């Protein structure tokens, strides 16, 4: 597939000076609209003594307060809508793991902008209207299914709304319909690769060329596994319900960072503890301001996702800034005996070993007021041996690697293949029993 074409050439290759001018223009319009139409925003700005006219440059964005998930909950369900109710044509919701769900509302133009951004992502993966796109993200309130679907249809590709689940049928569809592009979570992609082998097929029985995987953290090593298992090139797609759903950002064929569509979003990176904006290139929490959204614009929304911006021009020609693969979320970060631990660090260690399957679960417990971390790891079929000593050695080796990377002692429990539950959507990697107490 040709990855050198663009869906929206003018926008995707727009010189940075023009792109910044466009951002400022759209930012000013957005601020004026939310100030006039959304009392919650107006109050927030007035509390700070700010009016939309005070924002004269992109740097002035810093004058505005942050918005957090808490604000979205406080204004649940419709308090941040910035258009008359009759203009909202769809809502999506994010369940989250804690607290009340949040609702996002979209106008017809928003749905169209979203589909346009998603079409850009698909073309960035080499798809065109001859592509056959299987959407195996869940359809419904979750944005994955309908989001990917909208882009594939806009592109004119043959769109297969498989949704998630029913894994054997998924494989049959992939094979029988000659699907070229698969959209699903990376953990489900891995599960599909496993199921493919179990059904007696190989990647040669499929016609897959590209995969559009996101909605949960994953690592470079996991990408390599998926690519080998399904015989495709795997792209990382990012998004969140509050902003748009999939297609806020995606990797191009250079596979070195995700292009954030900057004609629709302004990205900042802040220190999650102090809220201070960090210089370009430093790692911190991603903050997004939407500048091309009518239904529910978000100003300086704290995503809780940890990444850094890559300002250098990309070889693919697109001028939109990139962000690095997400390192985790501020609220995913486990603090165990004072040490910060991200599930992605554990995944990297396991996959580097070459001996553990990428199926694992992290269990955190508190015994006698001390936190303990246990990593349950599935061994691969070929490693599963009756030789108890061999298994013991493997367990010790993994434990030593984890100890040194994490900087804390942990326990390793090796479990038999296929004993850790597979997920058809977002994988549940962490069981924090401390929170359950
Ligand atoms: O997960 C939207 C989406 C659907 C993105 C399909 C990509 C593909 P939410 O359910 O609201 O929306 O969850 C958003 O998921 O803040 C990140 O923490 C995480 N996330 C999304 N994409 C990625 C990714 C959708 N590529 C939250 N890598 C975000 C790592 C991701 N984490």
CSV table of C-alpha atoms and ligand atoms in Angstrom, one decimal:
chain,number,residue,atom,x,y,z
A,1,UNK,CA,0.0,0.0,0.0
A,2,UNK,CA,1.2,3.5,-0.8
A,3,UNK,CA,2.0,5.4,2.4
A,4,UNK,CA,3.2,8.5,0.5
A,5,UNK,CA,-0.2,10.0,-0.2
A,6,UNK,CA,-2.3,12.2,1.9
A,7,UNK,CA,-6.1,12.5,2.5
A,8,UNK,CA,-6.0,16.3,3.0
A,9,UNK,CA,-2.7,17.4,1.4
A,10,UNK,CA,-3.2,21.1,2.0
A,11,UNK,CA,-3.8,20.7,5.7
A,12,UNK,CA,-1.4,17.9,6.4
A,13,UNK,CA,1.5,19.6,4.7
A,14,UNK,CA,0.6,23.1,5.8
A,15,UNK,CA,3.8,25.2,6.5
A,16,UNK,CA,4.1,25.6,10.3
A,17,UNK,CA,3.8,29.4,10.2
A,18,UNK,CA,0.4,29.1,8.5
A,19,UNK,CA,-0.6,26.3,10.8
A,20,UNK,CA,0.1,28.4,13.9
A,21,UNK,CA,-1.8,31.3,12.4
A,22,UNK,CA,-4.8,29.0,11.7
A,23,UNK,CA,-4.6,27.7,15.3
A,24,UNK,CA,-4.6,31.2,16.8
A,25,UNK,CA,-7.5,32.2,14.6
A,26,UNK,CA,-9.5,29.1,15.6
A,27,UNK,CA,-8.5,29.5,19.3
A,28,UNK,CA,-9.9,33.0,19.4
A,29,UNK,CA,-13.2,32.0,17.8
A,30,UNK,CA,-13.5,29.0,20.2
A,31,UNK,CA,-12.8,31.1,23.3
A,32,UNK,CA,-15.4,33.7,22.2
A,33,UNK,CA,-18.0,31.0,21.6
A,34,UNK,CA,-17.5,29.2,24.9
A,35,UNK,CA,-17.5,32.5,26.8
A,36,UNK,CA,-20.7,33.5,25.2
A,37,UNK,CA,-22.5,30.1,25.3
A,38,UNK,CA,-21.2,28.1,28.3
A,39,UNK,CA,-21.8,29.7,31.7
A,40,UNK,CA,-19.3,27.2,33.3
A,41,UNK,CA,-16.4,28.5,31.1
A,42,UNK,CA,-17.5,32.1,31.5
A,43,UNK,CA,-17.4,31.7,35.3
A,44,UNK,CA,-14.0,30.0,35.2
A,45,UNK,CA,-12.6,32.8,33.1
A,46,UNK,CA,-14.2,35.5,35.2
A,47,UNK,CA,-12.8,34.0,38.3
A,48,UNK,CA,-9.3,34.6,36.8
A,49,UNK,CA,-10.3,38.0,35.5
A,50,UNK,CA,-9.8,36.9,31.9
A,51,UNK,CA,-11.8,37.7,28.8
A,52,UNK,CA,-11.5,36.0,25.4
A,53,UNK,CA,-9.9,39.2,24.0
A,54,UNK,CA,-7.0,38.8,26.4
A,55,UNK,CA,-5.7,35.9,24.4
A,56,UNK,CA,-3.7,37.5,21.6
A,57,UNK,CA,-1.1,34.8,21.0
A,58,UNK,CA,-0.8,31.0,21.3
A,59,UNK,CA,1.4,31.5,24.4
A,60,UNK,CA,-1.5,33.5,26.0
A,61,UNK,CA,-3.4,30.2,26.2
A,62,UNK,CA,-1.4,29.8,29.5
A,63,UNK,CA,-3.6,32.5,31.0
A,64,UNK,CA,-6.5,30.1,31.0
A,65,UNK,CA,-7.3,27.6,33.7
A,66,UNK,CA,-7.1,23.9,33.1
A,67,UNK,CA,-10.1,21.7,32.7
A,68,UNK,CA,-10.1,18.2,34.3
A,69,UNK,CA,-12.3,15.2,34.3
A,70,UNK,CA,-13.7,16.5,37.5
A,71,UNK,CA,-15.1,19.5,35.6
A,72,UNK,CA,-16.7,17.2,33.2
A,73,UNK,CA,-18.3,15.2,36.0
A,74,UNK,CA,-19.5,18.4,37.7
A,75,UNK,CA,-21.2,19.6,34.5
A,76,UNK,CA,-22.6,16.1,33.7
A,77,UNK,CA,-24.3,15.5,31.4
A,78,UNK,CA,-24.7,18.6,29.1
A,79,UNK,CA,-23.1,21.5,31.0
A,80,UNK,CA,-20.3,22.0,28.6
A,81,UNK,CA,-22.3,21.9,25.4
A,82,UNK,CA,-21.7,25.1,23.4
A,83,UNK,CA,-24.5,24.9,20.8
A,84,UNK,CA,-28.3,24.8,21.0
A,85,UNK,CA,-29.5,21.3,21.9
A,86,UNK,CA,-31.1,20.8,18.6
A,87,UNK,CA,-27.7,20.9,16.9
A,88,UNK,CA,-26.3,17.9,18.8
A,89,UNK,CA,-26.6,14.8,16.6
A,90,UNK,CA,-24.7,12.2,18.7
A,91,UNK,CA,-23.3,11.5,22.1
A,92,UNK,CA,-20.6,9.2,23.2
A,93,UNK,CA,-19.6,8.3,26.8
A,94,UNK,CA,-16.5,7.1,28.5
A,95,UNK,CA,-17.1,4.8,31.4
A,96,UNK,CA,-13.8,5.1,33.1
A,97,UNK,CA,-13.0,2.9,36.0
A,98,UNK,CA,-14.0,5.2,38.8
A,99,UNK,CA,-16.8,7.6,39.3
A,100,UNK,CA,-19.6,8.8,37.0
A,101,UNK,CA,-19.2,8.5,33.3
A,102,UNK,CA,-18.6,11.5,31.2
A,103,UNK,CA,-20.6,12.5,28.1
A,104,UNK,CA,-19.4,14.1,24.9
A,105,UNK,CA,-21.7,15.7,22.4
A,106,UNK,CA,-21.1,16.2,18.7
A,107,UNK,CA,-22.7,18.3,16.0
A,108,UNK,CA,-23.1,17.1,12.4
A,109,UNK,CA,-20.0,19.2,11.5
A,110,UNK,CA,-18.1,17.6,14.4
A,111,UNK,CA,-18.9,14.1,13.2
A,112,UNK,CA,-17.7,15.2,9.7
A,113,UNK,CA,-14.4,16.7,11.1
A,114,UNK,CA,-13.9,13.5,13.1
A,115,UNK,CA,-14.4,11.3,10.0
A,116,UNK,CA,-12.0,13.6,8.0
A,117,UNK,CA,-9.3,13.2,10.7
A,118,UNK,CA,-9.9,9.4,10.8
A,119,UNK,CA,-9.7,9.3,6.9
A,120,UNK,CA,-6.3,11.1,7.2
A,121,UNK,CA,-5.1,8.4,9.6
A,122,UNK,CA,-6.2,5.6,7.3
A,123,UNK,CA,-4.5,7.1,4.3
A,124,UNK,CA,-1.4,7.6,6.4
A,125,UNK,CA,-1.4,3.8,6.8
A,126,UNK,CA,-1.6,3.4,3.1
A,127,UNK,CA,-5.3,2.8,2.7
A,128,UNK,CA,-7.4,4.1,-0.2
A,129,UNK,CA,-10.9,3.4,-1.4
A,130,UNK,CA,-9.8,-0.1,-2.5
A,131,UNK,CA,-9.0,-0.9,1.1
A,132,UNK,CA,-11.2,-3.4,3.1
A,133,UNK,CA,-11.3,-2.1,6.6
A,134,UNK,CA,-12.5,-4.4,9.5
A,135,UNK,CA,-13.5,-2.4,12.5
A,136,UNK,CA,-13.2,-4.6,15.5
A,137,UNK,CA,-13.4,-1.9,18.1
A,138,UNK,CA,-16.6,-2.0,20.1
A,139,UNK,CA,-19.5,-0.1,18.6
A,140,UNK,CA,-21.7,1.9,21.0
A,141,UNK,CA,-21.0,4.6,23.5
A,142,UNK,CA,-17.3,3.8,23.2
A,143,UNK,CA,-15.9,5.9,20.4
A,144,UNK,CA,-13.6,3.3,18.8
A,145,UNK,CA,-16.2,1.5,16.6
A,146,UNK,CA,-18.2,4.4,15.2
A,147,UNK,CA,-15.1,6.6,15.0
A,148,UNK,CA,-13.0,4.3,12.9
A,149,UNK,CA,-16.1,3.4,10.9
A,150,UNK,CA,-16.8,7.0,10.0
A,151,UNK,CA,-13.3,7.5,8.6
A,152,UNK,CA,-13.3,4.3,6.6
A,153,UNK,CA,-16.6,5.1,5.0
A,154,UNK,CA,-15.5,8.7,4.3
A,155,UNK,CA,-12.5,7.3,2.5
A,156,UNK,CA,-14.7,5.1,0.4
A,157,UNK,CA,-13.2,1.9,1.6
A,158,UNK,CA,-15.3,-1.3,2.1
A,159,UNK,CA,-16.1,-1.0,5.8
A,160,UNK,CA,-16.8,-4.1,7.8
A,161,UNK,CA,-18.5,-3.2,11.1
A,162,UNK,CA,-17.5,-6.4,12.9
A,163,UNK,CA,-17.4,-4.7,16.4
A,164,UNK,CA,-15.6,-6.6,19.1
A,165,UNK,CA,-16.1,-10.2,20.3
A,166,UNK,CA,-16.9,-13.5,18.6
A,167,UNK,CA,-13.2,-14.1,17.7
A,168,UNK,CA,-13.7,-17.1,15.4
A,169,UNK,CA,-16.1,-15.0,13.3
A,170,UNK,CA,-13.6,-12.2,13.2
A,171,UNK,CA,-10.9,-14.5,11.8
A,172,UNK,CA,-13.3,-15.9,9.2
A,173,UNK,CA,-14.2,-12.3,8.1
A,174,UNK,CA,-10.6,-11.3,7.9
A,175,UNK,CA,-9.8,-14.4,5.7
A,176,UNK,CA,-13.0,-14.7,3.6
A,177,UNK,CA,-13.3,-11.0,2.8
A,178,UNK,CA,-9.6,-10.4,2.1
A,179,UNK,CA,-9.5,-7.6,4.7
A,180,UNK,CA,-6.5,-5.3,4.3
A,181,UNK,CA,-6.8,-3.0,7.3
A,182,UNK,CA,-7.7,-4.1,10.9
A,183,UNK,CA,-8.8,-1.7,13.6
A,184,UNK,CA,-8.9,-2.9,17.2
A,185,UNK,CA,-7.1,-2.7,20.5
A,186,UNK,CA,-3.5,-4.0,20.5
A,187,UNK,CA,-4.3,-6.6,23.1
A,188,UNK,CA,-7.2,-7.9,20.9
A,189,UNK,CA,-4.9,-7.9,17.9
A,190,UNK,CA,-2.6,-10.2,19.8
A,191,UNK,CA,-5.5,-12.4,20.8
A,192,UNK,CA,-6.6,-12.6,17.1
A,193,UNK,CA,-3.1,-13.7,16.1
A,194,UNK,CA,-3.3,-16.4,18.7
A,195,UNK,CA,-6.7,-17.5,17.6
A,196,UNK,CA,-5.6,-17.5,14.0
A,197,UNK,CA,-3.0,-20.2,14.8
A,198,UNK,CA,-5.4,-22.1,16.9
A,199,UNK,CA,-7.8,-22.3,14.0
A,200,UNK,CA,-5.0,-23.8,11.9
A,201,UNK,CA,-4.3,-20.8,9.7
A,202,UNK,CA,-1.2,-18.6,9.3
A,203,UNK,CA,-0.8,-15.0,8.4
A,204,UNK,CA,-0.3,-16.1,4.8
A,205,UNK,CA,-4.0,-17.0,4.7
A,206,UNK,CA,-4.8,-13.3,5.4
A,207,UNK,CA,-4.4,-10.3,3.2
A,208,UNK,CA,-3.8,-7.8,6.0
A,209,UNK,CA,-1.4,-4.9,5.3
A,210,UNK,CA,-2.0,-2.5,8.1
A,211,UNK,CA,-3.4,-2.3,11.6
A,212,UNK,CA,-4.8,0.7,13.4
A,213,UNK,CA,-4.4,-0.1,17.1
A,214,UNK,CA,-5.0,2.1,20.1
A,215,UNK,CA,-7.2,2.9,23.0
A,216,UNK,CA,-4.8,1.4,25.5
A,217,UNK,CA,-1.1,1.6,26.3
A,218,UNK,CA,1.2,-0.8,24.4
A,219,UNK,CA,4.9,-1.0,23.8
A,220,UNK,CA,7.3,-1.1,20.8
A,221,UNK,CA,7.9,-4.8,21.6
A,222,UNK,CA,4.2,-5.5,21.5
A,223,UNK,CA,4.1,-3.8,18.1
A,224,UNK,CA,6.8,-6.2,16.8
A,225,UNK,CA,4.9,-9.2,18.1
A,226,UNK,CA,1.6,-8.1,16.5
A,227,UNK,CA,3.3,-7.4,13.2
A,228,UNK,CA,4.9,-10.8,13.1
A,229,UNK,CA,1.7,-12.6,14.2
A,230,UNK,CA,-0.7,-11.0,11.7
A,231,UNK,CA,1.7,-10.0,8.9
A,232,UNK,CA,0.9,-6.3,8.8
A,233,UNK,CA,2.4,-3.0,9.7
A,234,UNK,CA,1.0,-1.8,13.0
A,235,UNK,CA,0.1,1.9,13.5
A,236,UNK,CA,-0.5,3.5,16.9
A,237,UNK,CA,-3.7,5.6,17.1
A,238,UNK,CA,-4.6,7.9,20.0
A,239,UNK,CA,-7.7,9.6,21.1
A,240,UNK,CA,-10.1,10.1,23.9
A,241,UNK,CA,-13.9,10.4,24.1
A,242,UNK,CA,-13.8,13.9,25.5
A,243,UNK,CA,-11.8,15.3,22.6
A,244,UNK,CA,-13.0,13.2,19.6
A,245,UNK,CA,-12.3,9.5,19.9
A,246,UNK,CA,-9.7,7.8,17.7
A,247,UNK,CA,-7.8,10.0,15.3
A,248,UNK,CA,-6.6,12.8,17.6
A,249,UNK,CA,-3.1,11.5,16.7
A,250,UNK,CA,-1.5,8.6,14.8
A,251,UNK,CA,1.9,7.3,13.7
A,252,UNK,CA,2.8,7.6,10.1
A,253,UNK,CA,4.9,5.0,8.2
A,254,UNK,CA,8.1,6.4,9.8
A,255,UNK,CA,6.8,4.9,13.1
A,256,UNK,CA,8.5,7.5,15.1
A,257,UNK,CA,5.8,9.4,17.0
A,258,UNK,CA,2.1,10.1,16.5
A,259,UNK,CA,1.2,13.2,14.5
A,260,UNK,CA,-1.4,15.3,16.4
A,261,UNK,CA,-3.8,17.0,14.0
A,262,UNK,CA,-3.0,20.5,14.9
A,263,UNK,CA,-5.6,22.2,12.8
A,264,UNK,CA,-8.1,20.7,15.3
A,265,UNK,CA,-6.1,20.5,18.5
A,266,UNK,CA,-3.4,22.5,20.4
A,267,UNK,CA,-1.1,20.3,22.5
A,268,UNK,CA,0.8,21.4,25.6
A,269,UNK,CA,2.9,19.3,27.9
A,270,UNK,CA,2.8,20.2,31.6
A,271,UNK,CA,4.4,19.1,34.8
A,272,UNK,CA,1.5,17.1,36.3
A,273,UNK,CA,2.4,18.2,39.9
A,274,UNK,CA,2.9,21.9,39.4
A,275,UNK,CA,0.9,22.6,36.2
A,276,UNK,CA,3.8,24.4,34.7
A,277,UNK,CA,4.1,24.2,30.9
A,278,UNK,CA,7.3,22.3,30.1
A,279,UNK,CA,9.7,23.2,27.2
A,280,UNK,CA,9.1,21.3,24.0
A,281,UNK,CA,10.6,17.8,24.1
A,282,UNK,CA,10.2,17.3,27.9
A,283,UNK,CA,8.0,14.5,29.2
A,284,UNK,CA,4.9,15.3,31.1
A,285,UNK,CA,1.1,15.4,31.0
A,286,UNK,CA,-0.6,16.1,27.7
A,287,UNK,CA,-3.1,19.0,27.7
A,288,UNK,CA,-5.3,19.5,24.7
A,289,UNK,CA,-7.4,22.4,23.6
A,290,UNK,CA,-9.9,21.7,20.8
A,291,UNK,CA,-10.1,24.5,18.2
A,292,UNK,CA,-12.3,22.9,15.6
A,293,UNK,CA,-15.2,21.5,17.6
A,294,UNK,CA,-18.6,23.0,18.0
A,295,UNK,CA,-20.6,20.7,20.2
A,296,UNK,CA,-18.4,20.5,23.2
A,297,UNK,CA,-15.1,22.4,22.9
A,298,UNK,CA,-12.6,21.6,25.6
A,299,UNK,CA,-10.1,24.3,26.8
A,300,UNK,CA,-6.8,23.1,28.3
A,301,UNK,CA,-8.1,19.7,29.1
A,302,UNK,CA,-5.8,17.6,31.2
A,303,UNK,CA,-5.7,14.2,29.6
A,304,UNK,CA,-3.6,12.5,32.3
A,305,UNK,CA,-1.6,10.8,29.6
A,306,UNK,CA,2.1,11.0,29.8
A,307,UNK,CA,4.1,11.8,26.6
A,308,UNK,CA,6.5,14.3,25.1
A,309,UNK,CA,6.3,16.4,21.9
A,310,UNK,CA,8.7,15.8,19.0
A,311,UNK,CA,9.0,19.2,17.3
A,312,UNK,CA,11.4,18.1,14.4
A,313,UNK,CA,10.0,17.9,10.9
A,314,UNK,CA,9.0,14.3,10.1
A,315,UNK,CA,10.3,12.6,7.0
A,316,UNK,CA,6.8,11.8,5.8
A,317,UNK,CA,6.3,15.4,5.0
A,318,UNK,CA,3.5,16.1,7.4
A,319,UNK,CA,4.1,19.3,9.4
A,320,UNK,CA,1.8,18.5,12.3
A,321,UNK,CA,3.8,18.0,15.5
A,322,UNK,CA,4.3,14.4,16.9
A,323,UNK,CA,4.0,13.0,20.3
A,324,UNK,CA,5.9,10.0,21.5
A,325,UNK,CA,4.2,6.7,22.2
A,326,UNK,CA,2.3,7.2,25.5
A,327,UNK,CA,4.3,6.1,28.5
A,328,UNK,CA,1.2,5.7,30.7
A,329,UNK,CA,-1.3,7.7,32.6
A,330,UNK,CA,-0.8,9.8,35.7
A,331,UNK,CA,-3.5,7.8,37.3
A,332,UNK,CA,-2.1,4.4,36.0
A,333,UNK,CA,1.1,5.1,37.7
A,334,UNK,CA,1.4,2.8,40.7
A,335,UNK,CA,3.3,4.0,43.7
A,336,UNK,CA,4.7,1.0,45.4
A,337,UNK,CA,6.8,1.5,48.5
A,338,UNK,CA,7.4,5.0,47.2
A,339,UNK,CA,8.6,3.9,43.8
A,340,UNK,CA,6.7,5.0,40.7
A,341,UNK,CA,5.9,2.0,38.5
A,342,UNK,CA,4.2,2.1,35.1
A,343,UNK,CA,2.7,-1.1,33.6
A,344,UNK,CA,4.5,-0.3,30.3
A,345,UNK,CA,7.9,-0.8,32.0
A,346,UNK,CA,6.8,-4.3,33.0
A,347,UNK,CA,5.6,-5.1,29.6
A,348,UNK,CA,8.9,-4.0,28.1
A,349,UNK,CA,10.9,-6.3,30.4
A,350,UNK,CA,8.7,-9.3,29.7
A,351,UNK,CA,8.8,-8.9,26.0
A,352,UNK,CA,12.6,-8.3,26.0
A,353,UNK,CA,13.1,-11.6,27.7
A,354,UNK,CA,11.8,-13.4,24.6
A,355,UNK,CA,10.5,-16.2,26.8
A,356,UNK,CA,7.4,-14.8,28.3
A,357,UNK,CA,4.1,-14.4,26.4
A,358,UNK,CA,2.9,-10.8,26.3
A,359,UNK,CA,0.0,-11.7,28.6
A,360,UNK,CA,0.5,-10.6,32.1
A,361,UNK,CA,-1.3,-9.1,35.1
A,362,UNK,CA,0.1,-6.9,37.8
A,363,UNK,CA,-1.3,-7.5,41.3
A,364,UNK,CA,-0.6,-5.0,44.0
A,365,UNK,CA,-1.5,-5.9,47.6
A,366,UNK,CA,-0.9,-4.5,51.0
A,367,UNK,CA,0.1,-7.0,53.7
A,368,UNK,CA,1.0,-5.8,57.2
A,369,UNK,CA,1.1,-2.2,55.9
A,370,UNK,CA,3.6,-3.0,53.2
A,371,UNK,CA,2.9,-3.0,49.5
A,372,UNK,CA,3.8,-6.0,47.5
A,373,UNK,CA,3.9,-6.3,43.7
A,374,UNK,CA,3.3,-9.6,42.0
A,375,UNK,CA,3.6,-10.0,38.3
A,376,UNK,CA,1.7,-13.0,36.9
A,377,UNK,CA,3.2,-14.0,33.6
A,378,UNK,CA,2.0,-16.5,31.1
A,379,UNK,CA,4.8,-18.7,29.8
A,380,UNK,CA,4.8,-19.5,26.1
A,381,UNK,CA,3.8,-23.0,25.0
A,382,UNK,CA,7.4,-23.7,24.0
A,383,UNK,CA,8.7,-22.6,27.3
A,384,UNK,CA,6.2,-24.7,29.3
A,385,UNK,CA,8.3,-27.6,30.5
A,386,UNK,CA,7.9,-30.2,33.0
A,387,UNK,CA,11.3,-29.4,34.1
A,388,UNK,CA,10.6,-27.6,37.3
A,389,UNK,CA,14.1,-26.3,37.6
A,390,UNK,CA,13.9,-24.7,34.1
A,391,UNK,CA,10.8,-22.9,35.1
A,392,UNK,CA,12.3,-21.8,38.4
A,393,UNK,CA,15.3,-20.4,36.6
A,394,UNK,CA,13.1,-18.5,34.2
A,395,UNK,CA,11.0,-17.1,37.1
A,396,UNK,CA,14.2,-15.9,38.8
A,397,UNK,CA,15.6,-14.4,35.6
A,398,UNK,CA,12.4,-12.4,35.0
A,399,UNK,CA,12.3,-11.3,38.6
A,400,UNK,CA,15.9,-10.1,38.5
A,401,UNK,CA,15.2,-8.1,35.3
A,402,UNK,CA,12.0,-6.6,36.8
A,403,UNK,CA,13.8,-5.7,40.0
A,404,UNK,CA,16.5,-3.9,38.3
A,405,UNK,CA,14.3,-2.0,35.8
A,406,UNK,CA,11.7,-1.0,38.4
A,407,UNK,CA,14.1,-0.4,41.2
A,408,UNK,CA,12.1,-2.5,43.7
A,409,UNK,CA,11.8,-6.1,44.6
A,410,UNK,CA,8.8,-7.9,43.2
A,411,UNK,CA,7.4,-11.4,43.0
A,412,UNK,CA,7.0,-13.3,39.8
A,413,UNK,CA,4.4,-16.0,39.4
A,414,UNK,CA,4.6,-18.0,36.1
A,415,UNK,CA,1.2,-19.4,34.9
A,416,UNK,CA,0.2,-21.8,32.2
A,417,UNK,CA,-0.6,-20.6,28.7
A,418,UNK,CA,-4.1,-19.2,28.2
A,419,UNK,CA,-4.8,-18.8,31.9
A,420,UNK,CA,-4.9,-15.0,31.9
A,421,UNK,CA,-8.2,-13.7,30.6
A,422,UNK,CA,-8.0,-12.3,27.1
A,423,UNK,CA,-9.7,-9.0,26.4
A,424,UNK,CA,-11.8,-8.1,23.3
A,425,UNK,CA,-11.4,-4.4,24.2
A,426,UNK,CA,-9.1,-2.7,26.6
A,427,UNK,CA,-7.0,-5.1,28.5
A,428,UNK,CA,-7.1,-5.0,32.3
A,429,UNK,CA,-3.5,-5.2,33.4
A,430,UNK,CA,-3.5,-4.0,37.0
A,431,UNK,CA,-5.4,-5.4,39.9
A,432,UNK,CA,-4.8,-3.0,42.7
A,433,UNK,CA,-6.2,-4.8,45.8
A,434,UNK,CA,-5.1,-1.9,48.0
A,435,UNK,CA,-7.9,0.2,46.4
A,436,UNK,CA,-10.4,-2.5,47.0
A,437,UNK,CA,-9.8,-2.6,50.8
B,1,LIG,O1,-9.9,4.9,23.9
B,1,LIG,C1,-10.6,6.3,22.0
B,1,LIG,C2,-9.9,5.5,21.1
B,1,LIG,C3,-10.5,4.4,20.5
B,1,LIG,C4,-8.5,5.7,20.8
B,1,LIG,C5,-9.9,3.6,19.6
B,1,LIG,C6,-7.9,4.9,19.9
B,1,LIG,C7,-8.6,3.9,19.3
B,1,LIG,P1,-11.4,6.5,25.9
B,1,LIG,O2,-12.2,5.3,26.1
B,1,LIG,O3,-12.1,7.8,26.3
B,1,LIG,O4,-11.2,6.7,24.3
B,1,LIG,O5,-10.0,6.4,26.5
B,1,LIG,C8,-9.0,7.4,26.3
B,1,LIG,O6,-7.3,5.7,26.4
B,1,LIG,O7,-6.7,9.0,27.6
B,1,LIG,C9,-5.4,7.0,27.0
B,1,LIG,O8,-5.1,6.9,28.3
B,1,LIG,C10,-5.9,5.7,26.4
B,1,LIG,N1,-5.4,5.6,25.0
B,1,LIG,C11,-6.1,5.9,23.9
B,1,LIG,N2,-5.3,5.7,22.8
B,1,LIG,C12,-4.1,5.2,23.2
B,1,LIG,C13,-2.9,4.8,22.6
B,1,LIG,C14,-10.5,5.9,23.5
B,1,LIG,N3,-2.7,4.8,21.3
B,1,LIG,C15,-7.8,6.9,27.0
B,1,LIG,N4,-1.9,4.5,23.5
B,1,LIG,C16,-6.7,7.9,26.7
B,1,LIG,C17,-2.0,4.5,24.8
B,1,LIG,C18,-4.2,5.2,24.7
B,1,LIG,N5,-3.1,4.8,25.4
